[in-house]
Amino acid sequence: MASQKSRVLHRSLRETPPKAIGGDGMWLIAEDGRRILDGSGGAAVSCLGHQHPRVLEAMSRQASKLAYAHTGFFSSEPAEALADHLLGDEPGGLAYAYFVSGGSEAIEAGIKLARQYFIERGEPRRQHFIARRQSYHGNTLGALAAGGNAWRREPYAPLLSSAFSHVTPAFAYHEKRDHESEADFVARLAAELEAEFQRLGPDTVAAFVAEPVVGATAGCVPAPEGYFRSVRDICNRHGALLILDEVMCGMGRTGTRHAWEQEGIAPDIQAVAKGLGGGYQPIGAMLASGRIIDTIRQGSGAFQHGHTYLAHPMACAAALEVQKIISEEGLIESVKERGAQLERRLTERFGNHRHVGDIRGRGLFQAIELVADRATRTPFDPALKLNQRIKAIAFEGGLGCYPGGGTMDGRSGDHVLLAPPYIATSNDIDMIVDRLGHAVDGALKMVGH
Ligand SMILES: Cc1ncc(COP(=O)(O)O)c(C=O)c1O
């Protein structure tokens, strides 16, 4: 017999994960028959759960007509229909969609579009991008340079462009000082951003880049009231663009189609991905304002970028059906309702837990942050790998959740992110919190707490 060694380069080189062989709504089925309740949609991807018959049917219909045509020669029915579905009413002035294969590609496209826009406007000096520490914008080199997570950046630092600089995130739990009101905190962050524009030279800044609700690196962190209005004002005042990364928090996840709708502002460029196709196909999109595209149309006439799989017909067909289902079945309303329940249940279960310092998020995008000491918000020693232990115990207990480390500063801190599919029932939510409770207590016990 040949060895059973896996030749797939897995995330861990020490262990091979079990094979997933099936899916059934909220559940993933492993090769040994175990059923795992998908409490995080993988990484906030599977917004409709698994094996939704309508999406499978739409993919099969498209496959039987046309699987692929290069965008250098053709557009396709699903790409046109998906763009109309997303942007027909031009939300916040966003009028064009550039379909790519994931979140990192969407961010890369946004950064390049911003740069090209300013060249064509006759402002080639605009070459700086300001983003925030503890953010994540993807793993390709441009997106990684935009991101502010110390651990992810460190090995690649010599390769990352100095066009990107980082300011303090709107992360109240760690960054707001005890004597500060929320308004004071927002004012301090705004002053810091203004100072960064001044340091770089305001007419050299192309854009500010941020996640409206920070995802994987910090664990579902919404900004305090008024923060994004201040940011928008500063960008407007200096003629810079606002790029919002809704790869994780977008497409209904927080209870509105776009997370920015809850901030009273709109971006000039937006990245979406995960919930766009719900995992049925790899797809992301860069959405751009009509003003930017009109400038380029009147200039060179083409966005100087591209990939082989732009606007892939199979991916667009799957995403179109996912989005139609979300609209037709009122699933964003469900996100609000089930999200409120999730927040309530997390608060009941962990509100008085001595090692849960914060419960936060929006809609079906909620996280708990674990701390060694609630009073001082001191994190656990990262060597304990608490978040990884929680993940393993939860998985053993039949729950998929999305824990992360480095919550506080990219090195220390532990959180667990939940992002259940929008089809979750009230029972599913109860079961997720119940199983998470066991996993958290089990992991804490293992590390002597
Ligand atoms: C906010 C955010 N931006 C960008 C990305 C990168 O997306 P992808 O992994 O599809 O390239 C992610 C992925 O987790 C993300 O959460």
XYZ file of C-alpha atoms and ligand atoms in Angstrom:
465
model
C 0.000 0.000 0.000
C 1.198 3.497 -0.780
C 1.558 5.734 2.259
C -1.404 7.839 3.315
C 0.709 10.984 3.316
C -1.250 13.986 2.044
C 0.427 15.897 -0.761
C -1.806 18.892 -0.200
C 0.123 21.670 1.477
C -2.204 22.135 4.421
C -2.271 25.104 6.773
C -0.531 23.013 9.406
C 2.421 20.955 8.227
C 2.178 18.790 11.336
C -1.336 17.487 10.946
C -3.770 16.789 8.143
C -7.316 17.956 8.827
C -10.182 15.482 8.411
C -11.835 15.464 5.005
C -15.193 17.181 4.737
C -17.339 15.015 2.501
C -20.745 16.559 2.734
C -22.822 19.507 3.787
C -26.392 19.878 4.923
C -27.612 23.389 5.705
C -25.997 24.414 8.985
C -23.966 21.205 9.151
C -20.684 19.969 7.718
C -20.108 16.237 7.557
C -16.647 14.750 8.073
C -15.363 11.552 6.487
C -15.881 9.620 9.719
C -19.541 10.628 9.732
C -19.214 13.326 12.402
C -21.549 16.278 11.976
C -20.126 19.717 12.764
C -22.466 22.653 13.378
C -21.063 25.504 11.284
C -21.081 28.350 13.779
C -18.778 30.592 11.770
C -19.528 29.739 8.131
C -15.854 28.778 7.926
C -14.462 32.308 8.052
C -17.783 34.166 7.695
C -18.267 32.697 4.228
C -21.179 30.242 4.146
C -24.012 32.734 4.562
C -26.626 30.305 3.194
C -25.179 27.206 4.794
C -24.200 24.218 2.724
C -25.657 22.582 -0.372
C -28.481 25.065 -0.877
C -30.514 23.429 -3.663
C -31.290 26.668 -5.490
C -27.608 27.635 -5.698
C -26.591 24.150 -6.860
C -29.289 24.305 -9.514
C -28.156 27.763 -10.709
C -24.559 26.551 -10.977
C -25.605 23.493 -12.893
C -27.750 25.583 -15.291
C -24.801 27.880 -15.956
C -22.369 24.956 -16.349
C -24.595 23.407 -18.957
C -24.607 26.666 -20.974
C -21.133 28.151 -20.572
C -18.492 27.545 -17.928
C -15.935 30.167 -18.966
C -15.276 32.937 -21.452
C -12.356 35.337 -21.127
C -13.350 38.916 -20.288
C -10.920 40.176 -22.927
C -13.447 38.935 -25.465
C -16.826 38.639 -23.786
C -19.092 39.688 -20.984
C -21.540 37.081 -19.666
C -25.181 36.943 -18.652
C -24.495 36.154 -14.986
C -21.870 38.897 -14.629
C -24.221 41.532 -16.054
C -27.141 40.305 -13.952
C -25.066 40.169 -10.769
C -23.779 43.713 -11.261
C -27.352 44.915 -11.887
C -28.585 43.105 -8.800
C -25.890 44.623 -6.595
C -25.678 48.110 -8.034
C -28.912 48.737 -9.945
C -29.907 51.379 -7.396
C -26.336 52.712 -7.084
C -26.081 52.415 -3.297
C -24.029 55.285 -1.911
C -23.005 56.198 -5.479
C -21.351 52.823 -6.117
C -22.117 52.101 -9.742
C -19.640 49.553 -11.122
C -18.553 46.087 -10.051
C -15.236 44.450 -10.893
C -15.597 40.727 -10.188
C -12.516 38.888 -8.978
C -11.881 35.574 -7.220
C -11.654 36.618 -3.563
C -11.093 39.290 -0.960
C -7.393 39.942 -1.460
C -7.889 40.443 -5.185
C -10.751 42.846 -4.476
C -8.540 44.935 -2.192
C -5.631 44.900 -4.640
C -7.997 46.122 -7.350
C -9.306 48.889 -5.079
C -5.818 50.120 -4.248
C -4.800 50.157 -7.906
C -8.013 51.834 -9.024
C -7.483 54.613 -6.462
C -3.951 55.154 -7.694
C -4.931 55.170 -11.363
C -7.840 57.523 -10.673
C -5.483 60.136 -9.254
C -2.997 59.759 -12.089
C -5.787 60.366 -14.574
C -7.077 63.343 -12.593
C -3.631 64.890 -12.861
C -2.736 64.239 -9.212
C 0.121 61.721 -9.544
C 1.548 62.854 -6.203
C -1.191 60.886 -4.430
C 0.622 57.680 -3.655
C 0.113 57.126 0.078
C -2.499 54.929 1.698
C -3.406 55.200 5.349
C -4.868 52.144 7.054
C -5.153 50.975 10.660
C -3.172 48.744 12.965
C -4.789 45.407 13.761
C -6.636 45.319 10.446
C -6.633 42.552 7.868
C -7.039 43.204 4.172
C -5.705 39.979 2.674
C -2.501 38.059 2.155
C -1.247 39.113 -1.279
C 1.590 41.598 -0.963
C -0.406 44.767 -1.648
C -3.248 43.726 0.632
C -0.789 42.569 3.303
C 0.958 45.934 3.140
C -2.407 47.637 3.677
C -3.178 45.399 6.650
C -1.893 46.364 10.056
C -1.581 43.026 11.824
C 1.947 42.781 13.202
C 2.196 38.978 13.183
C 1.001 38.560 9.604
C 3.265 41.341 8.331
C 6.465 40.473 10.172
C 8.105 37.809 7.958
C 7.289 39.743 4.797
C 8.060 43.227 6.096
C 11.000 43.781 3.699
C 8.661 43.110 0.766
C 5.847 45.408 1.873
C 5.440 48.784 0.259
C 6.174 51.895 2.290
C 3.219 53.541 0.549
C 1.099 52.254 3.457
C 1.080 53.663 6.972
C -1.083 52.797 9.940
C -3.006 54.664 12.615
C -4.735 53.537 15.802
C -7.790 51.346 15.231
C -11.246 52.323 16.525
C -11.014 49.458 19.001
C -12.642 50.838 22.130
C -11.999 47.815 24.379
C -8.227 48.217 24.116
C -7.632 51.696 22.795
C -10.143 53.936 24.596
C -8.669 55.372 27.755
C -10.666 54.951 30.943
C -11.257 58.666 31.474
C -12.288 59.222 27.837
C -15.907 59.377 26.638
C -16.704 57.673 23.368
C -16.860 61.098 21.721
C -13.414 62.001 23.142
C -12.045 58.733 21.798
C -13.447 59.443 18.322
C -12.021 62.967 18.453
C -8.587 61.616 19.402
C -8.623 59.088 16.551
C -9.739 61.783 14.107
C -6.948 64.080 15.276
C -4.427 61.265 14.789
C -5.684 60.608 11.262
C -5.547 64.324 10.464
C -1.983 64.431 11.796
C -1.042 61.481 9.594
C -2.402 63.306 6.531
C -0.321 66.326 7.539
C 2.809 64.230 8.127
C 2.551 62.646 4.687
C 1.376 65.836 2.974
C -2.396 65.917 2.454
C -2.084 66.135 -1.318
C -0.018 62.929 -1.396
C -2.648 60.695 0.209
C -4.730 58.593 -2.176
C -7.011 56.865 0.296
C -7.863 55.744 3.789
C -8.571 52.013 4.018
C -10.627 50.399 6.794
C -12.940 47.530 7.694
C -16.245 48.983 8.986
C -16.405 46.083 11.455
C -12.941 44.586 11.956
C -13.018 40.837 11.407
C -10.416 38.118 11.834
C -7.579 40.059 13.446
C -9.498 41.700 16.288
C -12.812 39.831 16.476
C -15.895 41.706 15.269
C -14.995 45.242 16.326
C -17.489 47.917 15.259
C -16.363 51.529 15.425
C -17.797 53.933 17.985
C -20.620 56.230 16.955
C -19.437 59.042 14.687
C -16.013 57.567 13.875
C -16.696 56.866 10.209
C -18.383 60.249 9.741
C -15.200 61.899 11.028
C -13.054 59.736 8.760
C -15.240 60.554 5.743
C -14.979 64.294 6.528
C -11.197 64.151 6.768
C -10.910 62.272 3.444
C -13.281 64.749 1.772
C -11.422 67.741 3.139
C -8.136 66.471 1.716
C -9.512 65.116 -1.549
C -8.609 61.510 -0.654
C -10.775 58.456 -1.282
C -12.345 56.188 1.310
C -11.868 52.465 0.624
C -13.974 50.208 2.835
C -13.129 46.540 3.168
C -16.361 44.625 3.683
C -14.884 41.296 2.634
C -15.877 39.775 5.958
C -18.504 42.113 7.421
C -20.435 42.843 4.230
C -23.266 41.368 2.150
C -25.777 41.325 4.984
C -23.617 39.849 7.735
C -24.117 42.800 10.136
C -27.834 43.288 9.465
C -27.662 45.641 6.472
C -26.425 44.683 3.033
C -23.448 46.970 3.496
C -22.020 47.566 6.961
C -21.409 51.234 6.065
C -25.162 51.835 5.862
C -25.136 51.823 9.674
C -22.465 54.532 9.777
C -24.272 57.213 7.787
C -21.530 57.380 5.169
C -20.612 55.637 1.924
C -17.216 54.676 0.504
C -15.756 55.571 -2.884
C -14.455 52.051 -3.341
C -15.540 48.912 -1.538
C -14.287 45.335 -1.396
C -16.701 42.463 -0.833
C -16.156 38.722 -1.075
C -17.021 35.939 1.362
C -20.805 36.405 1.711
C -21.090 37.443 -1.923
C -20.874 33.871 -3.164
C -21.407 32.152 0.174
C -18.578 29.725 -0.613
C -20.376 28.138 -3.548
C -17.739 29.584 -5.845
C -14.617 31.683 -5.212
C -15.722 35.252 -5.894
C -15.063 38.762 -4.669
C -15.845 42.175 -6.061
C -14.492 45.667 -6.038
C -17.349 48.143 -6.174
C -16.488 51.615 -7.416
C -18.267 54.948 -7.501
C -19.472 56.262 -10.852
C -17.330 59.378 -10.377
C -14.095 57.359 -10.344
C -14.988 55.252 -13.349
C -16.199 58.293 -15.336
C -12.842 59.976 -14.757
C -10.982 56.964 -16.121
C -13.432 56.569 -19.010
C -12.715 60.159 -20.047
C -8.976 59.596 -19.572
C -7.188 56.449 -20.684
C -10.474 54.577 -21.082
C -9.416 51.412 -19.280
C -8.626 50.213 -15.758
C -5.036 49.051 -16.057
C -5.414 45.777 -14.197
C -6.843 42.315 -14.783
C -6.837 38.599 -14.022
C -7.613 35.510 -16.072
C -10.701 34.666 -14.030
C -12.309 38.094 -13.839
C -16.119 37.878 -13.733
C -16.041 34.098 -14.049
C -19.497 33.059 -15.311
C -19.834 30.117 -12.896
C -18.823 32.273 -9.945
C -21.161 35.096 -10.957
C -24.060 32.655 -11.484
C -23.581 31.189 -8.003
C -23.260 34.611 -6.369
C -26.312 35.927 -8.218
C -28.431 33.081 -6.891
C -27.048 33.533 -3.361
C -27.938 37.215 -3.462
C -31.386 36.582 -4.929
C -32.148 34.103 -2.147
C -31.015 36.588 0.498
C -33.320 39.262 -0.985
C -36.319 37.058 -1.742
C -36.297 35.256 1.578
C -35.770 38.389 3.673
C -32.618 36.925 5.178
C -31.128 40.259 6.182
C -34.097 40.631 8.543
C -33.246 37.177 9.897
C -29.675 38.309 10.454
C -30.976 41.159 12.635
C -33.287 38.914 14.605
C -30.954 35.948 15.036
C -28.049 38.370 15.609
C -29.901 39.977 18.522
C -30.554 36.508 19.911
C -26.899 35.528 19.504
C -25.757 38.648 21.322
C -28.294 38.024 24.104
C -27.304 34.403 24.527
C -23.580 35.238 24.519
C -24.231 37.850 27.185
C -26.204 35.379 29.304
C -23.534 32.717 28.984
C -20.388 34.842 29.186
C -21.442 38.239 30.576
C -20.252 37.291 34.059
C -17.526 34.913 32.995
C -14.308 35.850 34.759
C -12.239 35.305 31.630
C -14.481 36.915 29.027
C -13.628 40.600 28.906
C -15.741 41.722 25.980
C -18.674 40.543 23.886
C -19.065 42.562 20.701
C -20.193 42.626 17.108
C -23.153 43.342 14.889
C -25.825 41.060 13.498
C -24.614 37.519 12.930
C -21.034 38.681 13.379
C -20.228 38.414 17.074
C -17.128 37.660 19.110
C -15.997 37.123 22.662
C -12.572 38.222 23.830
C -10.801 36.164 26.487
C -8.623 37.793 29.102
C -6.610 36.534 32.052
C -7.863 39.453 34.145
C -11.043 41.363 33.382
C -10.208 44.367 35.546
C -6.917 45.090 33.798
C -7.850 43.511 30.419
C -4.613 41.566 30.582
C -4.475 38.897 27.903
C -3.420 35.303 28.437
C 0.145 34.307 27.652
C 0.116 33.640 23.879
C 2.246 30.513 24.526
C -0.869 28.903 26.041
C -2.480 29.022 22.579
C -5.833 29.387 24.272
C -7.717 30.250 21.093
C -6.394 27.156 19.334
C -7.387 24.962 22.248
C -10.914 26.381 22.144
C -11.096 25.655 18.426
C -9.977 22.049 18.912
C -12.326 21.334 21.815
C -15.257 22.996 20.034
C -14.577 20.875 16.951
C -14.435 17.730 19.068
C -17.776 18.764 20.538
C -19.306 19.248 17.089
C -18.982 23.018 16.667
C -17.089 24.935 14.012
C -16.090 28.390 15.285
C -13.358 30.827 14.251
C -10.961 31.661 17.076
C -7.995 33.962 16.609
C -4.994 35.206 18.539
C -3.084 38.471 18.718
C -6.389 40.229 19.320
C -4.898 43.145 21.211
C -1.813 44.019 19.223
C -1.116 41.239 16.727
C 0.774 39.219 19.320
C -1.257 38.868 22.523
C -4.938 38.271 23.063
C -7.500 35.601 22.225
C -10.967 35.849 20.757
C -13.568 33.576 19.248
C -15.511 34.834 16.245
C -18.962 33.523 15.384
C -20.598 34.107 12.012
C -23.395 31.587 11.573
C -25.209 31.205 8.263
C -28.196 33.549 7.834
C -30.471 30.480 7.750
C -29.674 29.667 11.411
C -32.737 28.889 13.518
C -33.262 29.911 17.104
C -32.278 26.367 18.154
C -29.090 26.531 16.120
C -28.079 29.754 17.876
C -28.738 28.212 21.291
C -26.707 25.144 20.344
C -23.786 27.254 19.070
C -23.553 29.220 22.329
C -23.990 26.108 24.420
C -21.221 24.224 22.618
C -18.965 27.265 22.668
C -19.481 27.561 26.428
C -18.262 24.002 26.942
C -15.259 24.585 24.677
C -14.232 27.806 26.431
C -14.503 26.291 29.898
C -12.741 23.112 28.752
C -9.838 25.054 27.244
C -9.483 27.282 30.297
C -9.350 24.216 32.502
C -6.578 22.768 30.332
C -4.462 25.862 30.897
C -5.128 25.811 34.625
C -7.970 28.332 34.940
C -11.541 42.037 5.915
C -10.856 41.094 4.979
N -10.264 41.569 3.881
C -9.651 40.763 3.000
C -9.595 39.408 3.201
C -8.897 38.516 2.198
O -9.817 37.747 1.526
P -9.358 36.394 0.804
O -8.913 35.456 1.880
O -10.616 35.930 0.084
O -8.290 36.744 -0.156
C -10.193 38.850 4.336
C -10.137 37.399 4.589
O -10.337 36.919 5.674
C -10.840 39.712 5.247
O -11.418 39.241 6.361
